[in-house]
Tab-separated table of C-alpha atoms and ligand atoms in Angstrom:
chain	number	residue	atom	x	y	z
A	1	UNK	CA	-24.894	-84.216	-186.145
A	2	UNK	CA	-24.494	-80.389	-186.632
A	3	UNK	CA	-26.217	-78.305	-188.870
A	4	UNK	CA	-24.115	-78.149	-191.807
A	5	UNK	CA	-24.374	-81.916	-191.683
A	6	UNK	CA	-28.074	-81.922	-191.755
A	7	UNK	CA	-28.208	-79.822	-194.667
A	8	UNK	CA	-26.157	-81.617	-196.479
A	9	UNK	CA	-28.199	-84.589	-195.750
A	10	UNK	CA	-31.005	-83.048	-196.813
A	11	UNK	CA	-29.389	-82.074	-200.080
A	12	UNK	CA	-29.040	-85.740	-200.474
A	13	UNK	CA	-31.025	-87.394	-203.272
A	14	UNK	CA	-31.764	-90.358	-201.301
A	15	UNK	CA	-32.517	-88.577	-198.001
A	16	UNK	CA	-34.928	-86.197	-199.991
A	17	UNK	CA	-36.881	-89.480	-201.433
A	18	UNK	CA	-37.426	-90.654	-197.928
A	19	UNK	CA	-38.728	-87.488	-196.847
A	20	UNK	CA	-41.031	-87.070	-200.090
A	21	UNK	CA	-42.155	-90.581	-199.042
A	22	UNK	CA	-42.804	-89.809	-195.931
A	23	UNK	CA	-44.979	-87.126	-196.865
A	24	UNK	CA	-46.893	-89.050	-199.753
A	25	UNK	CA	-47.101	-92.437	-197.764
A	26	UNK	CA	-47.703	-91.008	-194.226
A	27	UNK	CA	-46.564	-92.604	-190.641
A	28	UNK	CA	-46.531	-95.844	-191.793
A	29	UNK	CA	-44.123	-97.888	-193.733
A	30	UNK	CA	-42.202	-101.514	-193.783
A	31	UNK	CA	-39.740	-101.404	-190.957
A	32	UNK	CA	-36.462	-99.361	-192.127
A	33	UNK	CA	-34.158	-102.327	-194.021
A	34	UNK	CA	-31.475	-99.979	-194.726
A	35	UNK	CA	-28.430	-101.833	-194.931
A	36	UNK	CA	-25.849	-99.404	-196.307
A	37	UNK	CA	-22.050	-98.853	-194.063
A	38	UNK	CA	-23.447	-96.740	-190.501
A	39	UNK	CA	-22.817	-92.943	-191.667
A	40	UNK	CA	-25.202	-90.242	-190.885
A	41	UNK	CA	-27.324	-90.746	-193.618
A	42	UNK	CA	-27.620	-94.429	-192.833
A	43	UNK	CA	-28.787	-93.386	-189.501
A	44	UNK	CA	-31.049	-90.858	-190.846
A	45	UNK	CA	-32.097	-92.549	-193.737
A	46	UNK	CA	-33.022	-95.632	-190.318
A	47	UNK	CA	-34.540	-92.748	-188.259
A	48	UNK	CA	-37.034	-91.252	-191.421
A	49	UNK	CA	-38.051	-95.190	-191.781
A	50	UNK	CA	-39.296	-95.298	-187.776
A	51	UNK	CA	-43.077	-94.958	-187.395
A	52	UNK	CA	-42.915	-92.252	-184.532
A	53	UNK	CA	-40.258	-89.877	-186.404
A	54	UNK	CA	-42.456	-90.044	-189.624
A	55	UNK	CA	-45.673	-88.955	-187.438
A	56	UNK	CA	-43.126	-86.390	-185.952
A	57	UNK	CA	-42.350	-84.942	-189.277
A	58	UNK	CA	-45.553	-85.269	-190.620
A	59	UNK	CA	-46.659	-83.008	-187.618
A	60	UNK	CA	-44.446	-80.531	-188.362
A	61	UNK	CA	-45.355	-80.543	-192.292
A	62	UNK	CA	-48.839	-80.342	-191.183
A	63	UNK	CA	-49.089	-77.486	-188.968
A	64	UNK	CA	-46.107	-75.533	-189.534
A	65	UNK	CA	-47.866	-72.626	-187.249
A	66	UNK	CA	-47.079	-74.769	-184.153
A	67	UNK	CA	-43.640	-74.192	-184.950
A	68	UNK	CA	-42.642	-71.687	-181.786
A	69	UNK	CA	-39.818	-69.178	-183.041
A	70	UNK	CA	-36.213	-69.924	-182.066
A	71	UNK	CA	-34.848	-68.440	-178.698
A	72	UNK	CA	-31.690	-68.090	-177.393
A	73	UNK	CA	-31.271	-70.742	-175.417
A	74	UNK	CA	-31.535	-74.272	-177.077
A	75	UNK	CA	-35.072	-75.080	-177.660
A	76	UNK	CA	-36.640	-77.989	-175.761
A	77	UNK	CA	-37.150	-79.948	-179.023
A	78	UNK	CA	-38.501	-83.373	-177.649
A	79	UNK	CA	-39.904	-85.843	-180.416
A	80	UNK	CA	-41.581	-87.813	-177.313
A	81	UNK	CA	-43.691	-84.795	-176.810
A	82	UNK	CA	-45.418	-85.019	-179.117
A	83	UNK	CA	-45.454	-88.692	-180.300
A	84	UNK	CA	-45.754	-90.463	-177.290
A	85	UNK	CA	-45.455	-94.455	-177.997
A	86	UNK	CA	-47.953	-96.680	-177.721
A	87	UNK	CA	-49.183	-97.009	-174.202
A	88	UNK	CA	-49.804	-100.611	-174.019
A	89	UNK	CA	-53.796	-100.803	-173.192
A	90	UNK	CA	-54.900	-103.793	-171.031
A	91	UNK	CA	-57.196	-105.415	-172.404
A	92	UNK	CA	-60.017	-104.818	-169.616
A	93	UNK	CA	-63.508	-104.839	-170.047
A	94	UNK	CA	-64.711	-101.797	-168.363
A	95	UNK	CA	-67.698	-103.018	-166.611
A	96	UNK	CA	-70.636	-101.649	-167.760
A	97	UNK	CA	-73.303	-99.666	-165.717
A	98	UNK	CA	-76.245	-101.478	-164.825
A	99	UNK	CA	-79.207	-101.920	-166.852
A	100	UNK	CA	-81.238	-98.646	-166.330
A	101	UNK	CA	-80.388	-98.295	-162.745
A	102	UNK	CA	-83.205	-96.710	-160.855
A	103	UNK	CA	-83.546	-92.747	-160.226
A	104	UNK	CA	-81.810	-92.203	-157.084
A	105	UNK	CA	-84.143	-90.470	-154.489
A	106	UNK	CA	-80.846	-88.157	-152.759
A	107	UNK	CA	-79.893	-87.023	-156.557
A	108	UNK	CA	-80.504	-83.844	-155.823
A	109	UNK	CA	-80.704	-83.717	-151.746
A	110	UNK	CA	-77.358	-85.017	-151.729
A	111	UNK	CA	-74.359	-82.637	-150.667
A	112	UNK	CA	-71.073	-82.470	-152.956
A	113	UNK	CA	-69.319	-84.845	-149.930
A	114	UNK	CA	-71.418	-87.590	-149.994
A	115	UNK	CA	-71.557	-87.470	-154.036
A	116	UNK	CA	-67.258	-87.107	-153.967
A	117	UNK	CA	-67.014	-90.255	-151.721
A	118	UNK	CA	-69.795	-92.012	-153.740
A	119	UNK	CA	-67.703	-91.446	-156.380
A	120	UNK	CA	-64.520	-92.549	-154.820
A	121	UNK	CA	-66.151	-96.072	-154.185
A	122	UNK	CA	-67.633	-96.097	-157.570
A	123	UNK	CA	-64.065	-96.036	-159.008
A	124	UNK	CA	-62.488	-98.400	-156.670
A	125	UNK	CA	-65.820	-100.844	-156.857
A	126	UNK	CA	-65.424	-100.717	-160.803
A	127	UNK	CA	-61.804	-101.404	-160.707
A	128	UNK	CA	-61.965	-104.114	-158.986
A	129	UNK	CA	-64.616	-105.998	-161.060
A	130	UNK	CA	-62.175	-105.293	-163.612
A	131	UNK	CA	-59.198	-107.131	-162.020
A	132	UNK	CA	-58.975	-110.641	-161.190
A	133	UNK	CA	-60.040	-111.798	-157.985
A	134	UNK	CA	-57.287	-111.639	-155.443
A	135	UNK	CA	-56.182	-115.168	-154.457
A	136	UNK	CA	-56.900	-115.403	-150.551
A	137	UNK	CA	-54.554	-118.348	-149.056
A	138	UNK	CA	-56.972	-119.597	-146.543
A	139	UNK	CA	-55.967	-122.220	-144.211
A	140	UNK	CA	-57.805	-125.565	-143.879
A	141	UNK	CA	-58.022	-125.083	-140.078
A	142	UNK	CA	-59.088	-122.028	-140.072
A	143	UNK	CA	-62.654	-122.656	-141.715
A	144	UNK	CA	-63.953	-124.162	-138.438
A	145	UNK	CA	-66.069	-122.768	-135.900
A	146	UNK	CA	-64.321	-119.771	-133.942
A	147	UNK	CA	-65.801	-118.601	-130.645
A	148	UNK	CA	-67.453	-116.258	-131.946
A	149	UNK	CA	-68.980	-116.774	-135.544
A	150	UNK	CA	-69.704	-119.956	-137.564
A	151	UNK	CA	-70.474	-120.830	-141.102
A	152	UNK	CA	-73.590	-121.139	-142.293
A	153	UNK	CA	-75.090	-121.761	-145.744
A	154	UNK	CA	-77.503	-119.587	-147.620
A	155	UNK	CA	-79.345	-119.717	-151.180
A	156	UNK	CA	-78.260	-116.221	-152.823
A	157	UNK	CA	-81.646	-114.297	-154.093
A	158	UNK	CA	-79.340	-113.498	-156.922
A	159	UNK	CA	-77.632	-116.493	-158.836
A	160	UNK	CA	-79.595	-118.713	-156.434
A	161	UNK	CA	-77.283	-121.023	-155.755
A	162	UNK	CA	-75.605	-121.951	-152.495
A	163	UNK	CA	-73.360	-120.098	-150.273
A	164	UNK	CA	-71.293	-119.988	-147.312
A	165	UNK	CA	-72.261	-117.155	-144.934
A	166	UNK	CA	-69.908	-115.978	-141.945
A	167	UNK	CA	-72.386	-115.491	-138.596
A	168	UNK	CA	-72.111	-114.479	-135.448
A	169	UNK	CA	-73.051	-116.544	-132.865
A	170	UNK	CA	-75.744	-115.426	-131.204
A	171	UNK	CA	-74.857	-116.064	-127.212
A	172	UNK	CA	-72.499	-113.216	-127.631
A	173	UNK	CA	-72.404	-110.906	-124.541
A	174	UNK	CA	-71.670	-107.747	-125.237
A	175	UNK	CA	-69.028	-105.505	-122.572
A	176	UNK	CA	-70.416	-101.834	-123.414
A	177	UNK	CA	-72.514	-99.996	-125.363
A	178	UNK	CA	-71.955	-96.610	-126.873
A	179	UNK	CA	-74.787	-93.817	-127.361
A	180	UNK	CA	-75.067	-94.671	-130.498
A	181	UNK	CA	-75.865	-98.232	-129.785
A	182	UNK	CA	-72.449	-99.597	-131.249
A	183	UNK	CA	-71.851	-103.042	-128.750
A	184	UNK	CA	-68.353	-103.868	-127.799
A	185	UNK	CA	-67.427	-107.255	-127.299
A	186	UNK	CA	-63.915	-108.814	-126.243
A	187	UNK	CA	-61.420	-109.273	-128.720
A	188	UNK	CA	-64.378	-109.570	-131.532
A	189	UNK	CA	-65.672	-106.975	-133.909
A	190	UNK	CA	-69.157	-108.070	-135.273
A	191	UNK	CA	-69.319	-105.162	-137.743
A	192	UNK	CA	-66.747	-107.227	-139.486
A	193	UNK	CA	-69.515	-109.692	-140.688
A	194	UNK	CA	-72.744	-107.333	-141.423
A	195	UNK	CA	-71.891	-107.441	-145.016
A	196	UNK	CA	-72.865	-110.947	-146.463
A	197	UNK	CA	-71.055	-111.993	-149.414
A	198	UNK	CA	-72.356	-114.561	-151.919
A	199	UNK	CA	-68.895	-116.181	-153.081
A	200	UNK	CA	-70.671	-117.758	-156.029
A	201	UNK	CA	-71.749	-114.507	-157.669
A	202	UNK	CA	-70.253	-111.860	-155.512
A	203	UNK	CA	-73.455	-110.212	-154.771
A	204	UNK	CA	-73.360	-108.587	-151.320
A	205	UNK	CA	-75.485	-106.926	-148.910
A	206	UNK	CA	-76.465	-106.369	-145.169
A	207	UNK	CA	-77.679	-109.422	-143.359
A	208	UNK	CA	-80.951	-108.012	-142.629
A	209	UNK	CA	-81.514	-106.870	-146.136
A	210	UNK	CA	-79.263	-109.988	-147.823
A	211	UNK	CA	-82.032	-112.280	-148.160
A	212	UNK	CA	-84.888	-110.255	-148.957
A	213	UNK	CA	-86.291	-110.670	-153.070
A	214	UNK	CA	-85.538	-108.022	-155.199
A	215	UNK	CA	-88.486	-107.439	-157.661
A	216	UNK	CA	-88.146	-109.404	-160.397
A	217	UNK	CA	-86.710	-106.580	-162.792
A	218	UNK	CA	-83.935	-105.497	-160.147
A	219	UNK	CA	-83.080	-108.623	-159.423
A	220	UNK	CA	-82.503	-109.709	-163.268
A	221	UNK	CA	-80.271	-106.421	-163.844
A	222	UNK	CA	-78.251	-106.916	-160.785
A	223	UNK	CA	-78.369	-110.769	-162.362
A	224	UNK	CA	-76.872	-109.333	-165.596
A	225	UNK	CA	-74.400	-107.105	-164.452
A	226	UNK	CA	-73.097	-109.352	-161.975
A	227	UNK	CA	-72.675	-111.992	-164.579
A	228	UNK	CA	-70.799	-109.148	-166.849
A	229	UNK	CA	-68.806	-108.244	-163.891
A	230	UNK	CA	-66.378	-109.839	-161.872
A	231	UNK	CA	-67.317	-109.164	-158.192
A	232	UNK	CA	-66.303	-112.820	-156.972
A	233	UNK	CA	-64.635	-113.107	-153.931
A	234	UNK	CA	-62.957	-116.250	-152.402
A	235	UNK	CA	-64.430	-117.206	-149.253
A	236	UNK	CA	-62.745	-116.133	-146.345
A	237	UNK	CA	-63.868	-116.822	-142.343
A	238	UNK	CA	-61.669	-114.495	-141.124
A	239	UNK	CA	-62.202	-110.912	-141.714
A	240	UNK	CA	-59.875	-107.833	-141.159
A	241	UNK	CA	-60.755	-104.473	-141.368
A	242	UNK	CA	-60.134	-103.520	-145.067
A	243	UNK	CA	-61.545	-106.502	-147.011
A	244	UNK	CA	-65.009	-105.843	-144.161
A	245	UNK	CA	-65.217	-102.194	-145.678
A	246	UNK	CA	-64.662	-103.203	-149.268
A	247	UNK	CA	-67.568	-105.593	-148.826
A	248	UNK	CA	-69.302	-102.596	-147.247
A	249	UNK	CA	-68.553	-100.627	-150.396
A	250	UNK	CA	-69.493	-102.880	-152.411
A	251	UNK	CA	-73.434	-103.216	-150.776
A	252	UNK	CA	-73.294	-99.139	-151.037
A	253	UNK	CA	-72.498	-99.562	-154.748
A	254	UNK	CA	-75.293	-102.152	-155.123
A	255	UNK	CA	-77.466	-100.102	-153.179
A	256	UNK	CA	-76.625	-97.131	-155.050
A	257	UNK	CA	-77.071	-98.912	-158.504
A	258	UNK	CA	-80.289	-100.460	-158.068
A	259	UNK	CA	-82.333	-99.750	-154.670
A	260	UNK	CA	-81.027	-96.267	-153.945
A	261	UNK	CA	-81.963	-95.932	-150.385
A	262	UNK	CA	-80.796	-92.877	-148.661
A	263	UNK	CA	-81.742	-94.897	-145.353
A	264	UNK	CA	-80.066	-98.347	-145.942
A	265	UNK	CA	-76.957	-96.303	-147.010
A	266	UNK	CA	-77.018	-94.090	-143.752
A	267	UNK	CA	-77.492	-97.863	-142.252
A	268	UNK	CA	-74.285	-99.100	-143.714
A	269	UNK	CA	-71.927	-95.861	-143.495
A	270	UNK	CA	-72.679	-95.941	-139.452
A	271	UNK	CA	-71.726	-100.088	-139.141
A	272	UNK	CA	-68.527	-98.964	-141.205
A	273	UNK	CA	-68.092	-96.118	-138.615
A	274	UNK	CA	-68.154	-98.753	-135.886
A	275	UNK	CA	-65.969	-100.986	-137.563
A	276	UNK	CA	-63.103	-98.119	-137.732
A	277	UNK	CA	-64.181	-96.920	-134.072
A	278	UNK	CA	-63.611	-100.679	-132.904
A	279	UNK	CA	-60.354	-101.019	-134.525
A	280	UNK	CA	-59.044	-97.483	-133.310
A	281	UNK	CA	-59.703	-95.529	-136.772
A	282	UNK	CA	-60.868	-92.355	-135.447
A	283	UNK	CA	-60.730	-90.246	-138.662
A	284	UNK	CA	-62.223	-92.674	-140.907
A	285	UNK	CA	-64.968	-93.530	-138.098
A	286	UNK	CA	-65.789	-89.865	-138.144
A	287	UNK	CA	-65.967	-89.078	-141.766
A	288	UNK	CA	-68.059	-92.395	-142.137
A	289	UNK	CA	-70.332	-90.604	-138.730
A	290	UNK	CA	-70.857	-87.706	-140.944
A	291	UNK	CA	-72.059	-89.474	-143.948
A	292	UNK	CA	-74.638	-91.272	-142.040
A	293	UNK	CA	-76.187	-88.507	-140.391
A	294	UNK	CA	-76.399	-86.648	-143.616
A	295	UNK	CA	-77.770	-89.336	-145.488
A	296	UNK	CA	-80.327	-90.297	-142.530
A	297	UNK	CA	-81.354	-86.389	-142.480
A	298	UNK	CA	-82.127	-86.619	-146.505
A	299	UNK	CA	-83.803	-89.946	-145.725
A	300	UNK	CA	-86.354	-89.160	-142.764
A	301	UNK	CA	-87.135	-86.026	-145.620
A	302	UNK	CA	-87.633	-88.121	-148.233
A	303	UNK	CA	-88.599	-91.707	-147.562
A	304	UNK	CA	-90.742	-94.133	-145.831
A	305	UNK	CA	-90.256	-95.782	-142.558
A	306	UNK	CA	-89.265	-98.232	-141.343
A	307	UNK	CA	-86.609	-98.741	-143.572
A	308	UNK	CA	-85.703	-102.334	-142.816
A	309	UNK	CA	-85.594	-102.566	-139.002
A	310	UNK	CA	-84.941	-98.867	-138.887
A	311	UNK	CA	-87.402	-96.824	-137.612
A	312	UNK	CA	-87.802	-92.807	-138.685
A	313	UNK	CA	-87.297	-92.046	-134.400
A	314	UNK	CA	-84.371	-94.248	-134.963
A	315	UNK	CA	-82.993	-92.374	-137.687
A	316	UNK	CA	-83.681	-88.942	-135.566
A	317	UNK	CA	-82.373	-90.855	-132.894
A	318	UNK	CA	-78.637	-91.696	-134.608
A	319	UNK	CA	-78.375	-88.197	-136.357
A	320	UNK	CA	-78.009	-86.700	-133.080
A	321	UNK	CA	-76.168	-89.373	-131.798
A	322	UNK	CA	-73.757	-88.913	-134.281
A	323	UNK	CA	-73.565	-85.066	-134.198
A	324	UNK	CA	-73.018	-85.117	-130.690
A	325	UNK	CA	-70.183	-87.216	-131.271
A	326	UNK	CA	-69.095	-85.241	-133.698
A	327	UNK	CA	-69.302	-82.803	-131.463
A	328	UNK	CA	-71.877	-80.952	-133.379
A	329	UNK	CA	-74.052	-79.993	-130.592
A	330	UNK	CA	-76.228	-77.496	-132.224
A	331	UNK	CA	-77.034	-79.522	-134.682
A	332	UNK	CA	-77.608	-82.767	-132.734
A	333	UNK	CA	-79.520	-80.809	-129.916
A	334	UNK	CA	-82.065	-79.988	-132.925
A	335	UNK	CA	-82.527	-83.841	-133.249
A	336	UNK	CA	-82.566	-84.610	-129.778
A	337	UNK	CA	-85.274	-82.305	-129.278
A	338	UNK	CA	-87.570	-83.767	-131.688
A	339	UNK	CA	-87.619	-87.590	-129.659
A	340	UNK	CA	-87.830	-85.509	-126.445
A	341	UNK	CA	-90.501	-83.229	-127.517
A	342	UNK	CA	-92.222	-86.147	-129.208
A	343	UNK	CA	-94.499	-87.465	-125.506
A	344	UNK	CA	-95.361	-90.647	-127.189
A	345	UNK	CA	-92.055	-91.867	-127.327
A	346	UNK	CA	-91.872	-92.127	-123.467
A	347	UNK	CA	-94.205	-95.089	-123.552
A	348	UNK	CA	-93.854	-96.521	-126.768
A	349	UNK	CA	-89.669	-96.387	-127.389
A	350	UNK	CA	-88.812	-95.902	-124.016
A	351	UNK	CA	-85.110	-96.948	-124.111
A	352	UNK	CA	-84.490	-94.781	-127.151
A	353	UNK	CA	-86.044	-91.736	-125.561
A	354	UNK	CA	-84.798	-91.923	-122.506
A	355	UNK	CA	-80.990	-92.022	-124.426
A	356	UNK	CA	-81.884	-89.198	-126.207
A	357	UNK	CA	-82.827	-86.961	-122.813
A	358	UNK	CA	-78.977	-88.378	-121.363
A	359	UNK	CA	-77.294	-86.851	-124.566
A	360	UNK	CA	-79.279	-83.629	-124.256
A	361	UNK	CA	-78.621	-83.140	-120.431
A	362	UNK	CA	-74.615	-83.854	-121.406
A	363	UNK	CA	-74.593	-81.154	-124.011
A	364	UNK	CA	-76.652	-78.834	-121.849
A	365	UNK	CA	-74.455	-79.339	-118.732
A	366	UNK	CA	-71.379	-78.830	-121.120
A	367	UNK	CA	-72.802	-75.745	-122.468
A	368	UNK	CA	-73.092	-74.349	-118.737
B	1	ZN	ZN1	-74.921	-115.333	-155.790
């Protein structure tokens, strides 16, 4: 269509109506049932009949001051622009936040890192409660005792109904043991089953802290929301590396939601860290190093030991651990100095002392 052709299509009686009614009736109208011989007007006369085209024109009747002047070259005139279709919105239930979540204690002692990668779990933790579980194929044989876990049944504190728990068997001997107390074990990775997962209601949390009663407030929001929220996983014996830290994530997000524990999170960031060291992730093992020193350092500021298991010395203990394999020496010779410097600690956490004066002589030789 050139221009002369559009004006004299807009000089058209008919083609003038359907503009007028465009303008009186708006965007929306029956479907176009023009049925007249395919000319120009019929397809304009179609065209001024489509939803998107009337919103188009109605745009341009609107706010005629959008209209950018003419240049020379032809102007990028795209009626998608500004009248995208539909997107197609599936119909998810976002899930909804839990039910007054407690004030978290590192709110404010928190650095923008830890808060970005909080954040970065948030969104893939509330994405997947918005999918459908994943089907898992699991082999009949394969849910048997392996040599080196077995299944065990629990009541979750949550739903409080029965689940199957993945264990480690206890006998295990370990090979070696890093400084910062991470065991090694032949062709086994026990980090790969801290998380336990209640495959009834999806609720999911260390083992030491799994079993342990909520009061009776948390434990009916985390109720609710889990209800609400679809965090169920099919039961799996076998665990690789990614569905092990999504289960991790998921205890941080529960955590985070309604315990906030600067501690128990430092707790699970350096069991993910051992999961990537074991299976040869350096980079994630290292950012996942950082985040539990950090979040142990706001801790031992801000909260009361123990913390689980986890004593304050402890905590010291791991951030310079974990600096010093970060390489950080300042930084983890400042925590290494406090067990050292603390006398006490020779007789009453002997082992843990006595690893702390090792790391210190390495970084002081090193320094030499
Ligand atoms: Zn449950």
């Amino acid at each position: 269509m050139n221009k002369n052709e559009l004006i004299m299509l807009l000089r058209d009686a008919d083609v003038r109506k359907k503009i007028i009614e465009v303008v009186r009736l708006g965007a929306k109208i029956p479907a176009s049932n023009f049925t007249g011989q395919p000319s120009l007007k019929a397809d304009l006369l179609f065209l001024l009949a489509d939803e998107d085209i009337r919103k188009e024109l109605l745009n341009i009747l609107r706010s005629p001051e959008k209209i950018s002047a003419p240049t020379t070259s032809a102007p990028k005139v795209s009626v998608q622009t500004t009248t995208q279709p539909k997107i197609s919105v599936p119909n998810v239930q976002p899930p909804k936040p839990a039910a007054q979540p407690q004030k978290s204690v590192m709110a404010n002692g928190a650095d923008m890192d830890i808060k970005s990668l909080r954040e970065k779990i948030r969104n893939r933790i509330t994405q997947r409660a918005a999918a459908p579980p994943p089907t898992v194929e699991v082999k009949q044989e394969e849910i048997t005792d392996t040599n080196f876990t077995y299944i065990a049944e629990k009541v979750c504190p949550i739903c409080e109904e029965k689940t199957r728990i993945v264990q480690c068997k206890a006998r295990l001997v370990a090979d070696t043991r890093d400084v910062d107390f991470c065991m090694h074990y032949k062709d086994f990775n026990p980090y790969l089953y801290t998380i336990w997962v209640c495959e009834k209601c999806g609720y999911a949390a260390e083992d030491n802290r799994f079993l342990d009663r909520y009061a009776d407030r948390v434990r009916k929001s985390l109720r609710e929301f889990l209800s609400q929220n679809n965090f169920r996983t099919p039961f799996v014996e076998i665990r690789d590396v990614e569905t092990a830290l999504t289960f991790y994530e998921t205890a941080l997000y529960f955590n985070e939601e309604f315990e906030p524990s600067a501690g128990r999170q430092a707790g699970l960031y350096q069991k993910m860290a051992w999961v990537c060291r074991i299976a040869g992730d350096t980079v994630k093992e290292k950012e996942y190093l950082l985040k539990c020193a950090e979040l142990y350092e706001i801790s031992i500021d801000k909260e009361r030991y123990p913390i689980g298991k986890v004593s304050d010395n402890f905590a010291m203990y791991t951030i310079g651990a974990n600096y010093f394999l970060l390489k950080d020496f300042e930084k983890a010779a400042k925590y290494l100095n406090m067990i050292i410097g603390n006398s006490n600690l020779r007789s009453t956490a002997p082992k843990l002392y006595e690893k702390a004066r090792d790391i210190w002589q390495d970084i002081r030789s090193m320094r030499k």
